[in-house]
Coordinates of C-alpha atoms in Angstrom, one line a residue:
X1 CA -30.1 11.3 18.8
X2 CA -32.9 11.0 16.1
X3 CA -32.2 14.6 15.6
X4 CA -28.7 14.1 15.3
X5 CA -28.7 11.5 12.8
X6 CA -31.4 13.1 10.6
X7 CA -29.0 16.2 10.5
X8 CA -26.0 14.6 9.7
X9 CA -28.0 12.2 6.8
X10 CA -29.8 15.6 5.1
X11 CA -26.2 17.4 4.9
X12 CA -23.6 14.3 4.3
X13 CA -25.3 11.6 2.9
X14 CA -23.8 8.9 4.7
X15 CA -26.6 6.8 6.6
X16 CA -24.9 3.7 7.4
X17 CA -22.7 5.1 9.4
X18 CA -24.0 7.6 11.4
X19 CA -26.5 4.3 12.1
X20 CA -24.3 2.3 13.3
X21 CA -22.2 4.6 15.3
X22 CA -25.6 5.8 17.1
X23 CA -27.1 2.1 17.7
X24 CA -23.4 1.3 19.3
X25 CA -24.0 4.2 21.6
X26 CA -27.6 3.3 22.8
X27 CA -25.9 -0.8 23.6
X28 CA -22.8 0.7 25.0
X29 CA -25.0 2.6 28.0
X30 CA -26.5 -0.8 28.4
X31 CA -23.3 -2.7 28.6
X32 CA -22.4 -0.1 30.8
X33 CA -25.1 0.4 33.1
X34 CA -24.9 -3.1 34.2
X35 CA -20.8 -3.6 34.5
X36 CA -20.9 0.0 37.1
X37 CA -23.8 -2.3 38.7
X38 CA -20.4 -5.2 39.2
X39 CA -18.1 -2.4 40.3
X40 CA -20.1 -2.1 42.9
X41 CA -19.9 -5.7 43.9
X42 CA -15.6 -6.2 42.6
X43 CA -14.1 -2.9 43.6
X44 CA -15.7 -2.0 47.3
X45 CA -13.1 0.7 47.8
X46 CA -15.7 2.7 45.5
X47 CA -17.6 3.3 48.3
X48 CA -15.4 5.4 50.3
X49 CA -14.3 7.4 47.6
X50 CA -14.6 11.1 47.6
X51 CA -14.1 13.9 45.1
X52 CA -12.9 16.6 47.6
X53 CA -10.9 19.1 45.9
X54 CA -10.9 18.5 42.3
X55 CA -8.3 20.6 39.6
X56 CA -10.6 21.2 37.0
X57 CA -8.9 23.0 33.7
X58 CA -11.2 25.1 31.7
X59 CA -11.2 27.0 28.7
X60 CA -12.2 27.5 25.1
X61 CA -10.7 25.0 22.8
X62 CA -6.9 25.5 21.6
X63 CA -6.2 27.8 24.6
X64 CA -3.6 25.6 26.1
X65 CA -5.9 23.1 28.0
X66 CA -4.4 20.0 26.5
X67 CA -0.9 21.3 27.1
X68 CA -1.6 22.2 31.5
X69 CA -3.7 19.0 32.2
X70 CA -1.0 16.4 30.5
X71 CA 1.5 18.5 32.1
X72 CA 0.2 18.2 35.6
X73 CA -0.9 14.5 35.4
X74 CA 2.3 13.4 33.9
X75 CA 4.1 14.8 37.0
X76 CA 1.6 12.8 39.1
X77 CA -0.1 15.6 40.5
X78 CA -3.2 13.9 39.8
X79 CA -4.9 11.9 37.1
X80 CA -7.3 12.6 33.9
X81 CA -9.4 10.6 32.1
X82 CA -8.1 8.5 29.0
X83 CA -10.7 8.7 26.3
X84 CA -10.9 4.9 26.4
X85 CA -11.9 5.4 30.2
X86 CA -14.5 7.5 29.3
X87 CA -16.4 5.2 26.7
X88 CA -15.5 2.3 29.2
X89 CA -16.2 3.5 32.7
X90 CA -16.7 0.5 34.2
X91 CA -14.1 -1.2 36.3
X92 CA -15.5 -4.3 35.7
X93 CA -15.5 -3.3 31.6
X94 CA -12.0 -1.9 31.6
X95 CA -10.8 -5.3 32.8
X96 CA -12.2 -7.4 29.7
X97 CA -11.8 -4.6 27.2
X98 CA -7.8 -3.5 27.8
X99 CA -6.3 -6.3 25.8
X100 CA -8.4 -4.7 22.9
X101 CA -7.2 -1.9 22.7
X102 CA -4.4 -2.1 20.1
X103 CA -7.2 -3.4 17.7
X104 CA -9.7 -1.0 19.1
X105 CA -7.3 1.7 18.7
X106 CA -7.4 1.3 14.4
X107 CA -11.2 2.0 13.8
X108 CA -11.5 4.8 16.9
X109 CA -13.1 7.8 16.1
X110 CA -9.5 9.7 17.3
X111 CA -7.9 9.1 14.3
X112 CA -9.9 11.6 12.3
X113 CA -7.9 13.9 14.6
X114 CA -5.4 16.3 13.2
X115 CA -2.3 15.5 14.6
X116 CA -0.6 19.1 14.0
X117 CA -3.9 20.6 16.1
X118 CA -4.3 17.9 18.5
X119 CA -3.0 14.9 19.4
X120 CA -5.2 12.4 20.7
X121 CA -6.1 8.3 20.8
X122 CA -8.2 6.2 22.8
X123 CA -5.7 6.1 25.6
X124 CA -4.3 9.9 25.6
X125 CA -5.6 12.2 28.9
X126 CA -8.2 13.9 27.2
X127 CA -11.2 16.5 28.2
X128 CA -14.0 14.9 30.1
X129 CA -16.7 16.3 28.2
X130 CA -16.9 13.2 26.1
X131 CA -18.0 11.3 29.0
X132 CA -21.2 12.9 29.1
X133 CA -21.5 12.6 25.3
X134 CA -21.4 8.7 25.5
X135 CA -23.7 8.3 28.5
X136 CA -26.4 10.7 27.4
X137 CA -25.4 12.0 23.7
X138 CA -25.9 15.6 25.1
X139 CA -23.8 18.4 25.7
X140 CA -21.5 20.8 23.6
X141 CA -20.1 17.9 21.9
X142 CA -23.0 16.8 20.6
X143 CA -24.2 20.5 19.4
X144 CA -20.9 20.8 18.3
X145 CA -20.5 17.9 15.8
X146 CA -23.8 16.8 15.2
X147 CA -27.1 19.6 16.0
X148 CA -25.0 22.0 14.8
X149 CA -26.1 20.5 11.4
X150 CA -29.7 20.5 12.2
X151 CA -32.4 22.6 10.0
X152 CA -33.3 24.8 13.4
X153 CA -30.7 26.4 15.5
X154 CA -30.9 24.1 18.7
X155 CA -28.1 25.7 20.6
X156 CA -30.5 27.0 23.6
X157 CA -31.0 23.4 24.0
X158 CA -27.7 23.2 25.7
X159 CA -28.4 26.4 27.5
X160 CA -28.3 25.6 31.0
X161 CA -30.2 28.6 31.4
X162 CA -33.1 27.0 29.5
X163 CA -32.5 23.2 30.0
X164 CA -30.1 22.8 32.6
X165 CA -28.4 19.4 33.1
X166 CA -25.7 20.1 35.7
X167 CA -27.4 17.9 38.3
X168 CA -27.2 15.0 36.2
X169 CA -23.9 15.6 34.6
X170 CA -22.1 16.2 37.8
X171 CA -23.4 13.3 39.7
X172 CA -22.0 11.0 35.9
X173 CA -18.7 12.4 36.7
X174 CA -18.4 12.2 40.3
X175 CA -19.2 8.3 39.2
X176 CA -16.9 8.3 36.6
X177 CA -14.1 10.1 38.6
X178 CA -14.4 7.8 41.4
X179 CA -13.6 5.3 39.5
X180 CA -10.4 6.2 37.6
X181 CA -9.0 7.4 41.2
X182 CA -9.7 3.2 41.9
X183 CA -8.1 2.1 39.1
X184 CA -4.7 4.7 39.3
X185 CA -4.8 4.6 42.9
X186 CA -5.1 8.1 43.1
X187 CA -6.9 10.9 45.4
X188 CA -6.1 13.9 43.1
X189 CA -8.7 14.5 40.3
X190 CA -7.1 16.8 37.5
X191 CA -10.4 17.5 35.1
X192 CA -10.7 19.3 32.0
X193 CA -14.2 20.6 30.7
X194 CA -14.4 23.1 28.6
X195 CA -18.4 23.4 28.5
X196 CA -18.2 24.9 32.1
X197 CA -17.6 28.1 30.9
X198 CA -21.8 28.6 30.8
X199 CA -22.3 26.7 34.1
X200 CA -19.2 27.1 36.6
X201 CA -21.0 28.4 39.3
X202 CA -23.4 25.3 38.9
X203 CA -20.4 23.2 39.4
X204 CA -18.8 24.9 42.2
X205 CA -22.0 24.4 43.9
X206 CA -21.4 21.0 43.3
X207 CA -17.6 20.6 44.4
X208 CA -16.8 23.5 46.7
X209 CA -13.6 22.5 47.3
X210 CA -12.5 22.5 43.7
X211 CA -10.0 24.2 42.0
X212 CA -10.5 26.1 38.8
X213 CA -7.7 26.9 36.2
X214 CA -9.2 29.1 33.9
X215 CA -7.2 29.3 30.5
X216 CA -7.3 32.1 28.4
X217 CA -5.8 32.9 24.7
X218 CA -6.2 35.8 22.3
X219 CA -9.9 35.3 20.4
X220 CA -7.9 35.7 17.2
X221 CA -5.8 32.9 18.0
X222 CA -8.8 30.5 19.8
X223 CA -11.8 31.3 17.1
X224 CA -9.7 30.2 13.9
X225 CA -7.6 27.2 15.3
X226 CA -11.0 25.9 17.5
X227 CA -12.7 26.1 13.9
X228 CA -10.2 24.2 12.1
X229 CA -10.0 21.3 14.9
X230 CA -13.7 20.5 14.5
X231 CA -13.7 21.1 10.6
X232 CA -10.9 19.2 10.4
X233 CA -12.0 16.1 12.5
X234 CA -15.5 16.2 9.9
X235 CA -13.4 16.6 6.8
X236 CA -11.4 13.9 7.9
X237 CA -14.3 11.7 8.4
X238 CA -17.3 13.2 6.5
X239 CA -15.3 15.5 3.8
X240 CA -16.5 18.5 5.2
X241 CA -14.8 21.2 2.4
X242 CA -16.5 19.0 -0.4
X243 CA -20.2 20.4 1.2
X244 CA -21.3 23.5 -0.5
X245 CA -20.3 26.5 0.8
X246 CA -23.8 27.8 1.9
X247 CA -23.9 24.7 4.5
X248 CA -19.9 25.1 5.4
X249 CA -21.0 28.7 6.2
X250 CA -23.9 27.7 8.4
X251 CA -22.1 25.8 10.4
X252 CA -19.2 27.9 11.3
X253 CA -21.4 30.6 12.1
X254 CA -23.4 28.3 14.9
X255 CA -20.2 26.9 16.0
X256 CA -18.6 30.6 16.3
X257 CA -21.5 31.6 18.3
X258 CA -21.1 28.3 20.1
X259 CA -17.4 29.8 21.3
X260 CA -18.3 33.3 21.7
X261 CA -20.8 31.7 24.4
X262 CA -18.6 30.2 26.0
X263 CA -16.0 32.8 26.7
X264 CA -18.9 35.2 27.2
X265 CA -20.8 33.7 29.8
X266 CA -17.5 32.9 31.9
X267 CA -16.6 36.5 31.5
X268 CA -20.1 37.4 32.6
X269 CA -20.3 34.8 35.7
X270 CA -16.5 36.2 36.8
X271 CA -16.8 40.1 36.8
X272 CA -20.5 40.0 38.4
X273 CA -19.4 38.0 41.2
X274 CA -21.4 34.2 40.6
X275 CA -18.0 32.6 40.8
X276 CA -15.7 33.1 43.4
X277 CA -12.6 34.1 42.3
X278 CA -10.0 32.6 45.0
X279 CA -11.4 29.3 43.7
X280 CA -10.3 30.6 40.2
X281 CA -6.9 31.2 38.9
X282 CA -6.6 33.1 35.1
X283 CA -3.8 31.3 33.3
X284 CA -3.0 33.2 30.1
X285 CA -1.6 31.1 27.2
X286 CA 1.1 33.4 26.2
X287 CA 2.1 33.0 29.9
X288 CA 2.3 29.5 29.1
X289 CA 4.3 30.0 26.3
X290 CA 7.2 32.3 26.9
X291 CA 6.9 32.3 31.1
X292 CA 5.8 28.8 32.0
X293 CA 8.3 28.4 35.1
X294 CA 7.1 32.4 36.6
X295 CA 3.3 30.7 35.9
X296 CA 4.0 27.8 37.7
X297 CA 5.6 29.5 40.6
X298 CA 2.0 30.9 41.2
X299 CA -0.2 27.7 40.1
X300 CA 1.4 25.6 42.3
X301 CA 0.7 27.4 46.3
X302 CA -3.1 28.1 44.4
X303 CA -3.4 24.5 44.2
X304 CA -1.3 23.6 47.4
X305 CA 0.7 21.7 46.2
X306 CA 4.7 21.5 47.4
X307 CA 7.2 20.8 44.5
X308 CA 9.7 18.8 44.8
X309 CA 13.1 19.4 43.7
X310 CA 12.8 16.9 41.0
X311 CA 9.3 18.8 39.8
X312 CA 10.8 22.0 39.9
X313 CA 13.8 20.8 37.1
X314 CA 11.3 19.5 34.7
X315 CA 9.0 23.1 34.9
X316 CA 12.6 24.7 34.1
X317 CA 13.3 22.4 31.2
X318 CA 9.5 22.6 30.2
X319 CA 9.9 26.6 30.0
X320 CA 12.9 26.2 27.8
X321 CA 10.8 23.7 25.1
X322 CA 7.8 26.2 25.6
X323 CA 9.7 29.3 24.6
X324 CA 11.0 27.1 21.5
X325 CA 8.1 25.9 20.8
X326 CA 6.8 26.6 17.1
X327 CA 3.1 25.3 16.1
X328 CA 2.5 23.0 12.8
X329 CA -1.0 24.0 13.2
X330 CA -1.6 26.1 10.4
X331 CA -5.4 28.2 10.0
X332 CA -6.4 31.9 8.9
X333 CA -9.6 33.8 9.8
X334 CA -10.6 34.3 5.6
X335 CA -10.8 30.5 5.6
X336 CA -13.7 30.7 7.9
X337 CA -15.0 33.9 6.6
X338 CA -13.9 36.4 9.5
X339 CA -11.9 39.4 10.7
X340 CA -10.1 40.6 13.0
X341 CA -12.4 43.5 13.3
X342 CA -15.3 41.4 13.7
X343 CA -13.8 39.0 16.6
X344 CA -12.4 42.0 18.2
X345 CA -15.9 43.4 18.6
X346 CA -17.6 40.6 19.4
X347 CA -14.6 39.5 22.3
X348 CA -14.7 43.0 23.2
X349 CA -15.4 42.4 27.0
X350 CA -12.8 39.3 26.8
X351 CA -9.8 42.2 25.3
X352 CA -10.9 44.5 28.5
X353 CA -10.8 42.5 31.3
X354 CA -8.3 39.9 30.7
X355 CA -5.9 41.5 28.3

C-alpha cells in the first residue's frame, strides 16, 4: 500500500486523496474482520454452506464477461457479487450499511466509470476480483491501477509463479461466497475473475467441481477497449491524458503486458494439459454477438442446467438485441501507440488455437 501511494503521489500529485482512500481501506478490514466474527454468531446457516460447483466466468477485460454473468444471474441461474457486497462482506455489515447506499452511491469510486465501456455502481453484479483488492490491496487490480505507476516494474509481484497467493485468495472467496449464497438464498455461485487466467489450475485445485466459461475476443478488439476502460476510469478521476506522454506511455506498455499475460498464460495452461478441458468451455464473443441462442444451446447441458420454456424465450429475444447491438464505446490502437501488426504477433498463439 506504501508503495502504491508513493506511486500514485510522484506521477499525479494528489496526496490527500490517495491518503484517505488508503487509511479507509486499512479501517474497513478492521470493521470487517470483526462483523464476519458476528456472522458467525447471527447467520448459523453459514456453517453448512458449501461452494460445490461454482460457474466461474473468465476472460480478459471487454471480452463479453460483463454481458454472460449479468445474463445468467438475472435468469436466476445463480448469483454474483454486487460491488457493494464486496467492500461489505459481512452479513452483519450489509444489515447496517444498506440504507446508505443511495448516499454511498454519490462519492463511490464507480462513477469514474465510463458508462459507454462499462456500466457499473456499487450495487451492479460485478467481477469478484475487487474483493481481494479490499481485503488485502493485492492482486491485478492493484497492479493494474496503482503499481503499475511505480518507479520499478513490480508486475512479477503478482506472478503466482513467484509469489503465489491462491491459497489465501480462495479461502477470501469461499468466505465471501458463502455469504452472498445466505443473503440471496441461493446454492448456485456464478463468479467472474478475470486474474485467473495465470492461476486456473490453482483454482481448480481448489473447487473441482467448478465450472469454467472461458471468454474469448479478437486481441485487436480486447487490447484497445481494455486500455481505454482503465485510462478512462484514471482520467476520470486523476486526469490521466493531462500527464506527459512519457509516463502515459509507461503505463500502457505495463498494462499491455499485464493483458498479453493473461491471455498467454491461459493459452499456455490449456494446450499443455494443466487445466482440464471438460471443466472448460471456450465461449467466443462474436458467438455472443451474432449466435447467442446456438451458444447457449451448448452452455446450458455444460453447466447442467435444464431451461425452462420461459428461459429459453428470453435467450431468443436476447439473440435478436445481440445481433442489433451497436457499441458507444469508441477507442483506436494509435491512441495507445499500437498496431495491428504488433498485437497480431504478440497474440500469435491466441489467433492459432482459438481463431
Amino acid at each position: 500500500m506504501v508503495k502504491a501511494y508513493s506511486a500514485i503521489v510522484s506521477n499525479f500529485h494528489k496526496p490527500v486523496s490517495p491518503l484517505l482512500t488508503f487509511s479507509g481501506l486499512f479501517i474497513l478490514r478492521i470493521f470487517v474482520s470483526v462483523g464476519m466474527f458476528f456472522d458467525l454468531l447471527f447467520f448459523p446457516s453459514l456453517h453448512r454452506k458449501k461452494i460445490i460447483k461454482p460457474i466461474i466466468i473468465v476472460g480478459n477485460p471487454r471480452s463479453g464477461t460483463t454481458f454472460l454473468q449479468r445474463f445468467l444471474v438475472n435468469q436466476k441461474i445463480g448469483v454474483g457479487m454486487q460491488l457493494w457486497k464486496m467492500l461489505y462482506p459481512s452479513l452483519t455489515l450489509q444489515k447496517l450499511i444498506k440504507p446508505f447506499l443511495p448516499i454511498m452511491e454519490k462519492i463511490s469510486p464507480a462513477r469514474f466509470h465510463f458508462h459507454a465501456a462499462h456500466q457499473t455502481n456499487l450495487t451492479a453484479i460485478e467481477t469478484d476480483d475487487p474483493a481481494l483488492l479490499f481485503r488485502y490491496f493485492d492482486g491485478f487490480f492493484v497492479y493494474g491501477f496503482f503499481l503499475a505507476w511505480a518507479k520499478d516494474d513490480l508486475k512479477s509481484h503478482f506472478d503466482p509463479r513467484v509469489r503465489d497467493t491462491s491459497k489465501r485468495d480462495f479461502a477470501w472467496l469461499e468466505k465471501v461466497w458463502k455469504r452472498n449464497l445466505v443473503a440471496e438464498n441461493h446454492e448456485q455461485i456464478i463468479g467472474k475473475l478475470f486474474s485467473l487466467g495465470v492461476r486456473l489450475p490453482q483454482f481448480l485445485s481448489q473447487f473441482p467441481g467448478a465450472k469454467i466459461l472461458y471468454t474469448i475476443r479478437d486481441p485487436l478488439e480486447t487490447v484497445p477497449s481494455g486500455l481505454s476502460l482503465v485510462t478512462g476510469v484514471l482520467d476520470g478521476r486523476f486526469g490521466f491524458w493531462k500527464l506527459p506522454k512519457e509516463k502515459r506511455d509507461l503505463f500502457i506498455e505495463r498494462l499491455y503486458q499485464a493483458f498479453l499475460e493473461l491471455s498467454i498464460r491461459f493459452h499456455d495452461d490449456y494446450v499443455e494439459g494443466k487445466i482440464a478441458k471438460e471443466k472448460v468451455k471456450i465461449v467466443r464473443y462474436d458467438r455472443m454477438m451474432a449466435d447467442f441462442d446456438g451458444l447457449m444451446q451448448e452452455l446450458l447441458p455444460f453447466l447442467e442446467i435444464e431451461p425452462s420454456s420461459e428461459l429459453l424465450s428470453i435467450i431468443r429475444k436476447t439473440s435478436e438485441k445481440q445481433r442489433e447491438h451497436k457499441s458507444e464505446h469508441k477507442y483506436s490502437l494509435a491512441q495507445f501507440g499500437l498496431s495491428e501488426e504488433r498485437i497480431s504477433r504478440d497474440y500469435e498463439k491466441i489467433y492459432i488455437t482459438f481463431f
